[in-house]
Amino acid sequence: MGKKLHYKAAELWVVEEYVETYACDCADCLAKNNGQTAFFNAEKSSSLFPHSLATPTLLEDIVYQKYVLGTPLYRQLKDWHRFGWNACEPTLAAWVIQGADKLRSLYDLLHKKLLQRPYLQGDETVVKFLREPGKKPTAESRMWVQRTIQKDKLQAVYYAYRRDRSEKSARSLYSGFTGVLQCDGYQVYPKVDCANRVGCLAHVRRKFFEAAKYSQTAKGPLKILDQIFHQEKKWASLNSSARMSRRKEFLRPLFEQFWQALSACAALPKSLLGKAIKYALGQKEAIDKLLEYGAIDISNNTCEQAVKSLVIDRKNFLFSTSVAGADANAIWLTLIESAKANGLDPQKYLTKILTVVPQLEPYLPWN
């Protein structure tokens, strides 16, 4: 028996809705209405936006194309025109921003829940704007990313736009967090209030990997780091307690070898190897703490993958026109990436939450 796979193109259709008004002059209605005829309207179906054609399924597709498939709004227009809808980019952009604003309460609630978790990972990346008050179009702003660790039963990814990567921005994003934070060596993270901070061994390895392209000396520390990652890979499925036990038994000696190897390395301070050694030694305390927390991976790669999703989108739509657009990007990416992290179909999830606005709390991605 043979099989054939067919495809049916998408369709757009318009539903015209009419609301009927009924008049009643029965004795009861006249009595209740001071002798006047009473009028009753049929219940209207709710609209996503007032006086707008937008529906949850239409907005979901626009958002899915933009943030999951990386198709900018101006490129989507060709398909919408082909389907017979003479849309314009400002309309799509306004809907994306208005839709995000409707879901802001869910976005804020997800962040609140995230800050209550025992462990978090953090990172940030560059974003640019055409019109940001007080800044030139060439100036850089930041999109900060927070997420739960892989072993957390509640999976969530949170994006937040800020004008900069300052200590003030970091403190505002992590305000109320009392758990353990895993991050890179950027100088503002030690200023964040948290129970503890652990490092990322992947950031350390990356610098030695680059240095090893030009220096034979760098290959010694790099080899030890590779051994650490090779051992760690064996324990990915273990629970936190068992993984911590393995680390103390097998990784602690490798960590000690690594630090001893660095003390024996001779390198110019401004060389790639010199910079790699300086970075690693500056993170020594945070890196060694990886031995104390079996729940946390030895690298921050899970959070960096969330950053990569934004970077891929950024290559397609290049910049945000306004701060409102940047906030919308953060909200949509948060909900989409959190849905994916919980194994949900982001298209179905977006349609659902756009349909049930404003009763959103039961629809947190892990629910």
Coordinates of C-alpha atoms in Angstrom, one line a residue:
M1 CA 0.0 0.0 0.0
G2 CA 1.5 3.3 -1.1
K3 CA 1.2 6.6 0.8
K4 CA 1.0 10.1 -0.6
L5 CA 1.4 13.4 1.4
H6 CA -0.8 16.3 0.3
Y7 CA -0.8 19.9 1.2
K8 CA -3.7 22.3 1.5
A9 CA -2.9 26.0 1.4
A10 CA -4.1 28.3 4.2
E11 CA -7.3 30.2 3.8
L12 CA -8.7 33.5 5.0
W13 CA -12.4 34.2 5.4
V14 CA -14.6 36.9 6.8
V15 CA -17.5 36.3 9.1
E16 CA -20.0 39.1 9.3
E17 CA -21.8 39.3 12.6
Y18 CA -25.2 41.0 13.1
V19 CA -26.7 41.8 16.5
E20 CA -30.5 41.8 16.7
T21 CA -32.4 44.1 19.0
Y22 CA -35.8 42.9 20.4
A23 CA -38.6 45.1 21.7
C24 CA -41.0 44.0 24.3
D25 CA -44.1 45.8 25.6
C26 CA -45.6 43.1 27.8
A27 CA -47.0 44.2 31.1
D28 CA -44.0 43.1 33.2
C29 CA -41.5 45.0 30.9
L30 CA -43.7 48.1 30.8
A31 CA -43.9 48.0 34.6
K32 CA -40.1 47.6 35.0
N33 CA -39.4 50.3 32.4
N34 CA -41.7 53.1 33.7
G35 CA -44.3 52.4 31.0
Q36 CA -41.8 52.5 28.1
T37 CA -41.2 49.7 25.6
A38 CA -38.1 47.6 26.7
F39 CA -35.4 46.8 24.3
F40 CA -33.0 43.8 24.5
N41 CA -29.9 43.1 22.5
A42 CA -28.5 39.7 21.7
E43 CA -25.2 39.0 23.3
K44 CA -22.2 40.1 21.2
S45 CA -19.2 37.9 20.6
S46 CA -16.1 39.5 22.1
S47 CA -13.5 41.1 19.9
L48 CA -9.8 40.8 20.3
F49 CA -9.4 44.6 19.6
P50 CA -12.2 47.1 19.3
H51 CA -13.3 47.8 15.7
S52 CA -10.7 45.4 14.3
L53 CA -10.7 42.4 12.0
A54 CA -8.2 40.7 14.2
T55 CA -9.1 37.3 15.6
P56 CA -7.0 35.0 17.9
T57 CA -6.1 32.6 15.0
L58 CA -5.1 35.4 12.7
L59 CA -2.9 37.2 15.3
E60 CA -1.4 33.8 16.4
D61 CA -0.2 33.2 12.8
I62 CA 1.3 36.6 12.5
V63 CA 3.2 36.2 15.8
Y64 CA 4.2 32.6 15.0
Q65 CA 5.7 33.6 11.7
K66 CA 7.6 36.6 13.2
Y67 CA 9.0 34.9 16.3
V68 CA 9.2 31.2 15.6
L69 CA 9.8 31.2 11.9
G70 CA 11.8 34.5 11.9
T71 CA 9.7 36.1 9.1
P72 CA 9.5 39.9 9.5
L73 CA 6.2 41.6 9.1
Y74 CA 7.1 43.3 5.8
R75 CA 7.9 39.9 4.3
Q76 CA 4.6 38.4 5.7
L77 CA 2.7 41.0 3.6
K78 CA 3.3 39.1 0.4
D79 CA 1.4 36.1 1.6
W80 CA -1.4 38.1 3.1
H81 CA -1.9 40.0 -0.2
R82 CA -1.8 36.7 -2.1
F83 CA -4.6 35.4 0.2
G84 CA -6.7 38.5 -0.7
W85 CA -6.2 40.6 2.4
N86 CA -4.7 44.0 1.6
A87 CA -2.9 44.3 4.9
C88 CA -0.2 47.0 5.6
E89 CA 2.8 46.7 7.9
P90 CA 1.7 49.4 10.5
T91 CA -1.5 47.4 11.1
L92 CA 0.3 44.2 11.7
A93 CA 2.8 46.0 14.0
A94 CA 0.0 47.6 16.0
W95 CA -1.7 44.3 16.5
V96 CA 1.5 42.6 17.6
I97 CA 2.0 45.4 20.2
Q98 CA -1.7 45.5 21.3
G99 CA -1.8 41.7 21.5
A100 CA 1.3 41.6 23.7
D101 CA -0.2 44.2 26.0
K102 CA -3.3 42.0 26.5
L103 CA -1.1 39.2 27.7
R104 CA 1.1 41.4 29.9
S105 CA -0.5 40.1 33.1
L106 CA 0.4 36.5 32.2
Y107 CA 3.9 37.7 31.3
D108 CA 4.3 39.5 34.7
L109 CA 2.9 36.5 36.5
L110 CA 5.3 34.1 34.8
H111 CA 8.2 36.4 36.0
K112 CA 6.9 36.4 39.5
K113 CA 6.7 32.6 39.6
L114 CA 10.2 32.4 38.0
L115 CA 11.7 34.5 40.9
Q116 CA 10.3 32.0 43.4
R117 CA 12.3 29.1 42.0
P118 CA 15.3 27.8 43.9
Y119 CA 17.7 28.0 40.9
L120 CA 17.9 30.4 37.9
Q121 CA 20.1 30.9 34.9
G122 CA 20.7 34.4 33.5
D123 CA 22.2 36.0 30.4
E124 CA 21.7 39.1 28.1
T125 CA 22.3 40.2 24.6
V126 CA 22.4 43.3 22.4
V127 CA 19.2 44.8 20.7
K128 CA 18.9 48.0 18.7
F129 CA 16.1 50.5 18.2
L130 CA 15.4 53.2 15.7
R131 CA 13.5 55.5 18.0
E132 CA 14.4 55.2 21.7
P133 CA 14.1 58.3 23.8
G134 CA 17.4 59.8 24.7
K135 CA 19.5 57.4 22.6
K136 CA 20.9 57.4 19.1
P137 CA 19.8 54.7 16.6
T138 CA 23.3 53.3 16.7
A139 CA 23.3 52.9 20.5
E140 CA 22.9 49.5 22.0
S141 CA 20.2 48.4 24.5
R142 CA 19.8 45.0 26.1
M143 CA 17.4 42.1 26.2
W144 CA 17.9 40.2 29.4
V145 CA 17.0 36.5 29.7
Q146 CA 16.2 34.5 32.8
R147 CA 15.2 30.8 32.8
T148 CA 14.7 27.8 35.1
I149 CA 17.3 25.1 35.1
Q150 CA 16.8 21.9 33.1
K151 CA 16.0 19.8 36.2
D152 CA 13.3 22.2 37.4
K153 CA 9.8 20.7 37.2
L154 CA 8.5 24.1 36.1
Q155 CA 10.1 25.2 32.9
A156 CA 10.0 29.0 32.1
V157 CA 11.9 31.4 30.0
Y158 CA 11.6 35.1 30.5
Y159 CA 12.8 38.0 28.3
A160 CA 13.0 41.6 29.5
Y161 CA 14.0 44.7 27.6
R162 CA 16.2 47.3 29.4
R163 CA 18.0 50.4 28.1
D164 CA 21.4 49.0 29.3
R165 CA 23.2 46.2 31.1
S166 CA 23.8 48.2 34.3
E167 CA 23.7 47.0 37.9
K168 CA 20.4 48.9 38.3
S169 CA 18.9 46.9 35.5
A170 CA 20.1 43.6 36.8
R171 CA 18.9 44.4 40.4
S172 CA 15.4 45.3 39.1
L173 CA 15.1 42.1 37.1
Y174 CA 16.2 39.8 40.0
S175 CA 14.5 41.8 42.8
G176 CA 12.9 39.3 45.2
F177 CA 15.0 36.3 44.0
T178 CA 16.5 34.4 47.0
G179 CA 17.8 31.3 45.2
V180 CA 21.0 30.3 43.4
L181 CA 21.9 32.2 40.2
Q182 CA 24.1 30.7 37.4
C183 CA 25.6 33.2 35.0
D184 CA 28.7 34.3 33.2
G185 CA 31.4 36.6 34.6
Y186 CA 29.9 39.9 33.7
Q187 CA 30.6 42.3 36.5
V188 CA 27.0 43.3 37.4
Y189 CA 25.9 39.7 38.4
P190 CA 27.9 39.6 41.6
K191 CA 25.9 42.7 42.7
V192 CA 22.6 40.9 42.3
D193 CA 21.0 39.9 45.6
C194 CA 20.7 36.1 45.7
A195 CA 21.6 33.2 48.0
N196 CA 24.6 32.3 45.9
R197 CA 26.1 32.7 42.5
V198 CA 27.7 29.9 40.5
G199 CA 29.7 30.1 37.3
C200 CA 29.5 28.7 33.8
L201 CA 32.3 26.4 32.7
A202 CA 31.3 26.7 29.0
H203 CA 32.3 30.4 29.0
V204 CA 35.7 29.4 30.5
R205 CA 36.2 26.6 27.9
R206 CA 35.2 28.9 25.0
K207 CA 38.0 31.3 25.8
F208 CA 40.6 28.5 26.0
F209 CA 39.3 27.0 22.8
E210 CA 39.9 30.3 21.0
A211 CA 43.4 30.6 22.6
A212 CA 44.3 27.1 21.6
K213 CA 44.1 28.0 17.9
Y214 CA 47.3 30.1 18.4
S215 CA 48.9 28.7 21.5
Q216 CA 50.1 25.2 22.3
T217 CA 50.1 26.1 26.0
A218 CA 46.4 26.6 26.0
K219 CA 45.8 23.1 24.9
G220 CA 46.7 21.7 28.3
P221 CA 43.9 23.5 30.3
L222 CA 41.5 22.9 27.4
K223 CA 42.1 19.1 27.6
I224 CA 41.2 19.1 31.3
L225 CA 38.1 21.1 30.6
D226 CA 37.1 18.6 27.9
Q227 CA 37.6 15.7 30.4
I228 CA 35.3 17.5 32.8
F229 CA 32.5 17.9 30.2
H230 CA 33.0 14.3 29.1
Q231 CA 32.5 13.0 32.7
E232 CA 29.6 15.3 33.3
K233 CA 27.8 14.1 30.2
K234 CA 27.6 10.6 31.8
W235 CA 25.5 11.9 34.7
A236 CA 22.9 14.0 32.8
S237 CA 20.0 11.6 33.8
L238 CA 21.0 11.3 37.5
N239 CA 19.1 13.1 40.2
S240 CA 20.6 16.2 41.9
S241 CA 22.0 14.3 44.9
A242 CA 23.6 11.6 42.8
R243 CA 25.1 14.0 40.4
M244 CA 26.6 16.1 43.2
S245 CA 28.2 13.0 44.7
R246 CA 29.8 12.1 41.3
R247 CA 31.1 15.6 40.9
K248 CA 32.8 15.6 44.2
E249 CA 34.4 12.2 43.5
F250 CA 35.4 12.6 39.9
L251 CA 35.3 16.4 39.0
R252 CA 37.0 17.8 42.1
P253 CA 40.4 16.3 41.2
L254 CA 40.0 17.6 37.6
F255 CA 39.1 21.1 38.9
E256 CA 42.2 21.1 41.1
Q257 CA 44.3 20.0 38.1
F258 CA 42.8 22.8 36.0
W259 CA 43.7 25.5 38.5
Q260 CA 47.2 24.1 38.9
A261 CA 47.7 24.1 35.2
L262 CA 46.7 27.8 35.0
S263 CA 49.2 28.7 37.7
A264 CA 51.9 27.0 35.6
C265 CA 50.9 28.8 32.4
A266 CA 53.1 31.7 31.2
A267 CA 51.2 34.1 28.9
L268 CA 51.2 37.8 28.0
P269 CA 48.3 39.5 29.7
K270 CA 46.8 40.9 26.5
S271 CA 47.1 37.6 24.5
L272 CA 44.1 35.3 24.1
L273 CA 45.6 32.9 26.5
G274 CA 46.3 35.6 29.0
K275 CA 42.7 36.9 28.8
A276 CA 41.4 33.3 29.2
I277 CA 43.5 32.7 32.3
K278 CA 42.5 36.0 33.8
Y279 CA 38.8 35.3 33.2
A280 CA 39.0 31.8 34.6
L281 CA 40.8 32.9 37.8
G282 CA 38.3 35.7 38.2
Q283 CA 35.5 33.1 38.2
K284 CA 37.3 30.5 40.3
E285 CA 35.1 30.9 43.4
A286 CA 31.9 30.7 41.3
I287 CA 33.2 27.8 39.2
D288 CA 34.2 25.7 42.3
K289 CA 30.6 26.1 43.6
L290 CA 29.4 23.9 40.8
L291 CA 30.6 21.0 42.9
E292 CA 28.0 22.0 45.6
Y293 CA 24.9 22.1 43.5
G294 CA 24.0 18.9 41.7
A295 CA 20.7 20.4 40.3
I296 CA 22.6 22.9 38.2
D297 CA 24.4 22.0 35.0
I298 CA 28.1 22.9 34.8
S299 CA 27.3 25.3 31.9
N300 CA 24.8 28.0 31.2
N301 CA 24.1 26.7 27.8
T302 CA 20.3 26.1 28.3
C303 CA 19.9 29.9 28.9
E304 CA 22.2 30.7 26.0
Q305 CA 20.0 28.6 23.7
A306 CA 17.1 30.9 24.7
V307 CA 19.3 33.9 23.8
K308 CA 20.0 32.2 20.5
S309 CA 16.3 32.2 19.7
L310 CA 16.3 36.0 20.0
V311 CA 19.5 36.4 18.1
I312 CA 18.1 34.4 15.1
D313 CA 15.0 36.6 15.1
R314 CA 17.2 39.7 15.4
K315 CA 19.1 38.7 12.2
N316 CA 15.7 38.8 10.4
F317 CA 14.0 41.9 11.7
L318 CA 17.3 43.7 12.6
F319 CA 15.9 46.2 15.1
S320 CA 12.8 47.4 16.9
T321 CA 11.2 50.7 15.9
S322 CA 10.1 51.7 19.4
V323 CA 10.3 50.7 23.1
A324 CA 6.7 49.4 22.8
G325 CA 7.9 47.1 20.1
A326 CA 10.8 45.9 22.2
D327 CA 8.5 45.2 25.1
A328 CA 6.2 43.3 22.7
N329 CA 9.1 41.2 21.5
A330 CA 10.0 40.3 25.1
I331 CA 6.4 39.3 25.9
W332 CA 5.9 37.1 22.8
L333 CA 9.3 35.5 23.1
T334 CA 8.7 34.7 26.8
L335 CA 5.4 33.0 26.1
I336 CA 6.6 31.1 23.0
E337 CA 9.9 29.9 24.4
S338 CA 8.2 28.9 27.7
A339 CA 5.5 27.0 25.8
K340 CA 8.3 25.2 23.9
A341 CA 10.2 24.4 27.1
N342 CA 7.1 22.7 28.4
G343 CA 6.6 20.6 25.3
L344 CA 3.6 22.6 24.0
D345 CA 2.8 23.5 20.4
P346 CA 3.4 27.3 20.5
Q347 CA 0.7 27.9 17.8
K348 CA -2.0 26.1 19.8
Y349 CA -0.8 27.7 23.0
L350 CA -0.9 31.3 21.5
T351 CA -4.4 30.7 20.1
K352 CA -5.7 29.4 23.5
I353 CA -4.4 32.3 25.6
L354 CA -5.6 34.9 23.1
T355 CA -9.0 33.3 23.2
V356 CA -9.3 33.2 27.0
V357 CA -8.1 36.7 27.8
P358 CA -8.4 37.9 30.5
Q359 CA -8.7 34.7 32.6
L360 CA -5.0 33.9 32.0
E361 CA -3.5 32.5 35.2
P362 CA -4.7 28.8 34.6
Y363 CA -2.8 29.0 31.3
L364 CA 0.7 29.4 32.5
P365 CA 2.8 27.1 30.2
W366 CA 3.5 24.4 32.8
N367 CA -0.3 24.1 33.6

